[in-house]
Coordinates of C-alpha atoms and ligand atoms in Angstrom, one line a residue:
M1 CA 19.6 5.3 -9.2
D2 CA 20.8 3.4 -12.2
E3 CA 24.2 3.5 -10.3
V4 CA 22.5 2.0 -7.0
S5 CA 23.1 -1.8 -7.0
H6 CA 20.1 -4.2 -6.1
E7 CA 22.1 -5.3 -3.0
E8 CA 22.2 -1.8 -1.9
I9 CA 18.5 -1.1 -2.3
W10 CA 17.5 -4.5 -0.9
N11 CA 19.8 -4.2 2.3
A12 CA 18.6 -0.7 3.0
H13 CA 15.0 -2.0 2.7
L14 CA 15.7 -4.9 5.0
K15 CA 17.0 -2.6 7.7
A16 CA 13.7 -0.5 7.4
K17 CA 11.7 -3.7 7.4
K18 CA 13.3 -5.2 10.6
A19 CA 12.9 -2.0 12.3
L20 CA 9.3 -1.7 11.5
L21 CA 8.7 -5.5 12.6
D22 CA 10.9 -4.9 15.7
H23 CA 8.3 -2.0 16.5
I24 CA 5.3 -4.2 15.9
A25 CA 6.7 -7.0 18.3
E26 CA 7.2 -4.5 20.9
K27 CA 3.7 -2.9 20.5
T28 CA 1.7 -5.9 19.7
G29 CA 3.7 -8.9 20.8
V30 CA 3.1 -10.2 17.2
I31 CA 6.2 -11.5 15.7
M32 CA 6.4 -11.1 11.9
D33 CA 8.8 -12.7 9.4
I34 CA 11.2 -10.6 7.6
N35 CA 11.2 -13.0 4.7
V36 CA 7.4 -12.7 4.1
L37 CA 5.7 -10.3 1.8
T38 CA 4.5 -7.6 3.8
L39 CA 1.5 -5.1 2.8
G40 CA 1.1 -2.0 4.3
F41 CA -2.1 0.3 4.7
A42 CA -2.2 3.4 6.7
R43 CA -4.1 6.9 6.6
R44 CA -6.9 8.5 8.0
A45 CA -9.8 6.1 9.0
T46 CA -12.6 7.5 6.9
A47 CA -15.3 5.7 4.7
Y48 CA -14.1 6.7 1.2
K49 CA -10.8 5.4 1.8
R50 CA -12.3 1.9 2.0
A51 CA -9.4 0.4 4.2
A52 CA -11.4 -2.9 4.5
M53 CA -11.3 -3.6 0.7
L54 CA -8.7 -6.1 1.0
F55 CA -10.9 -8.1 3.3
S56 CA -13.9 -8.4 1.0
D57 CA -13.7 -12.0 0.6
P58 CA -11.6 -13.6 3.4
E59 CA -11.6 -17.1 2.1
R60 CA -10.1 -15.9 -1.2
L61 CA -7.4 -14.0 0.8
K62 CA -6.6 -17.2 2.9
E63 CA -6.4 -19.1 -0.5
I64 CA -3.9 -16.6 -1.8
N65 CA -2.0 -16.7 1.3
R66 CA -1.5 -20.5 0.6
T67 CA 0.2 -19.7 -2.7
G68 CA 2.7 -17.2 -1.0
K69 CA 2.6 -16.1 2.5
L70 CA 1.4 -12.5 3.6
Q71 CA 1.7 -10.3 6.3
L72 CA -0.7 -7.2 6.7
V73 CA 0.2 -4.1 8.7
F74 CA -2.7 -1.5 8.9
A75 CA -2.8 1.7 10.9
G76 CA -5.1 4.9 10.9
K77 CA -7.1 7.0 13.3
A78 CA -10.7 8.2 12.8
H79 CA -11.8 11.8 13.2
P80 CA -13.7 11.9 16.6
K81 CA -17.0 12.8 14.8
D82 CA -16.5 10.3 12.0
D83 CA -18.6 7.3 13.1
A84 CA -18.4 5.6 9.7
G85 CA -14.5 5.8 10.0
K86 CA -14.7 4.3 13.5
R87 CA -16.9 1.4 12.2
V88 CA -14.1 0.8 9.4
I89 CA -11.4 0.2 12.2
K90 CA -13.8 -2.2 14.1
E91 CA -14.4 -4.1 10.8
I92 CA -11.0 -4.5 10.2
Y93 CA -10.2 -5.6 13.8
N94 CA -13.0 -8.4 13.1
Y95 CA -11.6 -9.6 9.8
M96 CA -8.1 -9.9 11.2
A97 CA -9.4 -11.9 14.2
G98 CA -11.1 -14.0 11.5
L99 CA -7.7 -14.6 9.7
R100 CA -5.8 -15.4 12.8
G101 CA -3.6 -18.5 12.5
E102 CA -3.5 -18.2 8.9
V103 CA -2.6 -14.7 7.7
E104 CA -0.6 -12.7 10.1
A105 CA -2.1 -9.3 10.7
V106 CA -1.9 -6.2 13.0
Y107 CA -3.7 -2.9 13.3
L108 CA -1.3 -0.5 14.8
E109 CA -2.5 2.3 17.2
N110 CA -1.8 6.0 17.2
Y111 CA -0.9 6.5 13.7
D112 CA 1.5 9.5 13.6
L113 CA 4.3 10.9 11.7
D114 CA 6.9 8.5 13.4
L115 CA 4.9 5.5 12.5
A116 CA 4.1 6.5 9.2
A117 CA 7.8 6.8 8.5
R118 CA 8.3 3.4 9.9
M119 CA 5.5 1.9 8.0
V120 CA 6.2 3.3 4.5
S121 CA 9.8 2.4 4.6
G122 CA 9.2 -0.9 6.3
V123 CA 6.6 -2.6 4.2
D124 CA 7.2 -4.2 0.6
V125 CA 3.9 -3.2 -0.9
W126 CA 1.9 -0.1 -0.2
L127 CA -1.9 -0.5 -0.7
N128 CA -4.4 2.1 -1.3
T129 CA -8.1 1.4 -2.2
P130 CA -10.0 4.6 -2.3
L131 CA -13.5 5.2 -3.9
P132 CA -12.7 7.2 -7.2
P133 CA -12.6 10.3 -7.7
M134 CA -12.5 11.1 -4.1
E135 CA -8.7 10.7 -3.4
A136 CA -7.2 14.2 -3.9
S137 CA -3.7 13.0 -3.8
G138 CA -2.6 10.1 -1.6
T139 CA 0.6 11.4 -0.4
S140 CA 1.6 8.3 1.5
G141 CA 2.0 6.5 -1.5
M142 CA 4.7 8.9 -2.7
K143 CA 6.3 8.5 0.6
A144 CA 6.3 4.7 0.2
A145 CA 8.0 5.3 -3.3
C146 CA 10.8 7.4 -1.8
N147 CA 11.5 4.4 0.3
G148 CA 11.3 1.9 -2.6
A149 CA 8.3 0.3 -1.4
I150 CA 6.0 -0.7 -4.4
N151 CA 2.6 0.9 -4.9
F152 CA -0.6 -1.2 -5.5
S153 CA -3.3 1.2 -5.8
I154 CA -6.9 2.1 -7.2
L155 CA -6.2 4.5 -10.1
D156 CA -7.3 7.8 -8.2
G157 CA -5.4 10.9 -7.0
W158 CA -1.8 11.1 -7.8
W159 CA -1.5 7.3 -8.9
I160 CA -3.4 8.0 -12.2
E161 CA -0.3 10.0 -13.2
G162 CA 2.2 8.0 -11.5
C163 CA 1.4 4.4 -12.2
I164 CA 3.5 2.6 -14.9
E165 CA 2.0 -0.8 -14.7
G166 CA 4.4 -3.5 -13.8
V167 CA 7.2 -1.1 -13.9
N168 CA 6.9 1.1 -10.6
G169 CA 3.9 -0.8 -9.3
W170 CA 0.2 -2.0 -10.0
A171 CA -2.9 -0.5 -10.7
I172 CA -6.3 -1.9 -9.2
G173 CA -9.3 -1.6 -11.3
P174 CA -10.3 0.7 -14.2
Y175 CA -9.7 4.5 -14.6
P176 CA -12.3 6.8 -12.6
M177 CA -13.5 8.1 -16.0
V178 CA -14.6 4.6 -17.3
P179 CA -18.5 5.0 -17.1
I180 CA -19.7 2.2 -14.8
G181 CA -21.7 2.1 -11.8
E182 CA -20.3 2.0 -8.3
N183 CA -21.2 -1.5 -7.5
E184 CA -20.0 -2.9 -10.8
R185 CA -16.7 -0.9 -10.2
R186 CA -16.4 -2.4 -6.9
R187 CA -16.8 -5.9 -8.2
I188 CA -14.1 -5.3 -10.9
E189 CA -11.6 -3.8 -8.3
I190 CA -11.9 -6.6 -5.8
K191 CA -11.4 -9.1 -8.5
D192 CA -8.4 -7.2 -10.0
L193 CA -7.1 -6.8 -6.3
Y194 CA -7.0 -10.5 -5.4
N195 CA -5.9 -11.6 -9.1
K196 CA -2.9 -9.4 -9.2
M197 CA -1.7 -10.4 -5.7
E198 CA -2.1 -14.1 -6.6
Y199 CA -0.6 -14.1 -10.2
L200 CA 1.6 -11.0 -10.4
I201 CA 2.7 -9.7 -6.9
I202 CA 3.2 -12.9 -4.9
P203 CA 5.0 -14.7 -7.7
K204 CA 7.2 -11.6 -8.6
F205 CA 8.2 -11.3 -4.6
Y206 CA 8.9 -15.0 -4.2
H207 CA 10.2 -16.2 -7.6
D208 CA 11.7 -13.2 -9.2
R209 CA 13.7 -11.4 -6.6
D210 CA 15.7 -9.5 -9.1
G211 CA 12.5 -8.3 -10.9
W212 CA 11.2 -7.2 -7.4
R213 CA 14.3 -5.2 -6.7
E214 CA 14.1 -3.6 -10.2
M215 CA 10.6 -2.5 -9.4
M216 CA 11.8 -1.1 -5.9
R217 CA 14.4 0.9 -7.9
S218 CA 11.8 2.1 -10.6
S219 CA 9.6 3.1 -7.6
I220 CA 12.3 5.5 -6.5
S221 CA 13.7 6.3 -10.0
K222 CA 10.2 6.7 -11.8
T223 CA 8.1 7.8 -9.0
A224 CA 9.9 9.7 -6.3
Y225 CA 12.2 11.6 -8.5
Y226 CA 8.9 13.5 -9.8
F227 CA 6.4 13.1 -7.0
N228 CA 8.1 15.1 -4.4
S229 CA 7.6 18.3 -2.1
H230 CA 10.4 20.1 -4.1
R231 CA 8.4 20.1 -7.1
M232 CA 5.2 20.8 -5.2
M233 CA 6.7 24.0 -3.7
R234 CA 8.4 25.1 -7.0
R235 CA 4.9 24.8 -8.7
Y236 CA 3.1 26.6 -5.9
I237 CA 5.6 29.4 -6.2
T238 CA 5.8 29.7 -9.8
E239 CA 2.2 28.9 -10.7
A240 CA 0.1 30.1 -7.7
Y241 CA 1.8 32.4 -5.2
L242 CA 3.6 34.7 -7.7
Ligands
PLP1 C1 1.2 10.9 4.7 C2 0.2 10.9 6.0 C3 -1.1 11.0 5.8 C4 -1.7 11.3 4.4 O1 -1.7 9.9 3.7 P1 -2.7 9.9 2.6 O2 -2.3 8.6 1.7 O3 -2.5 11.1 1.7 O4 -4.0 9.6 3.0 C5 -1.7 11.0 7.0 N1 -1.3 11.0 8.1 C6 -0.1 10.8 8.4 C7 0.5 10.6 9.7 C8 0.9 10.9 7.4 O5 2.2 10.6 7.6

């Protein structure tokens, strides 16, 4: 990756971002701007993944959006019997309606492998906000890293091992082993989520584009080189199957 230029990384990303935005326009009629910082969130809609966490304080989110524009792309289906998961999707739809006219946001239907590929390659930041220690892995973050998207996630699952703060992404909140209650943890996580967006992520994207591209490069060189299915197969074979 040291030999791949920032321009090459950025141009490949813009191509993938344009493909995602074209897909969104076609499916929803919403026209998103390729120059705007775009956050993605997609996975099974189930309660512990806490997909609605970003919307915990809509006024703060609108305020942050005034310091640097945001676009939100969400997707994910609930299991037919998972009523709590279905409620999360409804909740997000309502929050998105409340943001209309200020923060551009879409919830895409029929999340599948094809849409996952478009999203993990087309967004700038991949968000994950599970309730620790529930996330076994969180593989979509690794897919995002392979594509140079930058992870912004709760320290749970693979991200506990993968995160190098400010180098290949950003953490949200404390480590799972920090002994605090669920409500207190949630309070800290939400504060951290908004503060890092306002003071680290937005300024880096809009005012330090070279630094941003370097983080994209690190996302690939310091994350994807290790968290990949080749390693997974090698270790299953040598440490479990044989
Ligand atoms: C990667 C992927 C998942 C799993 O994502 P997590 O972040 O581990 O929840 C689920 N569904 C699809 C279609 C995927 O591509």
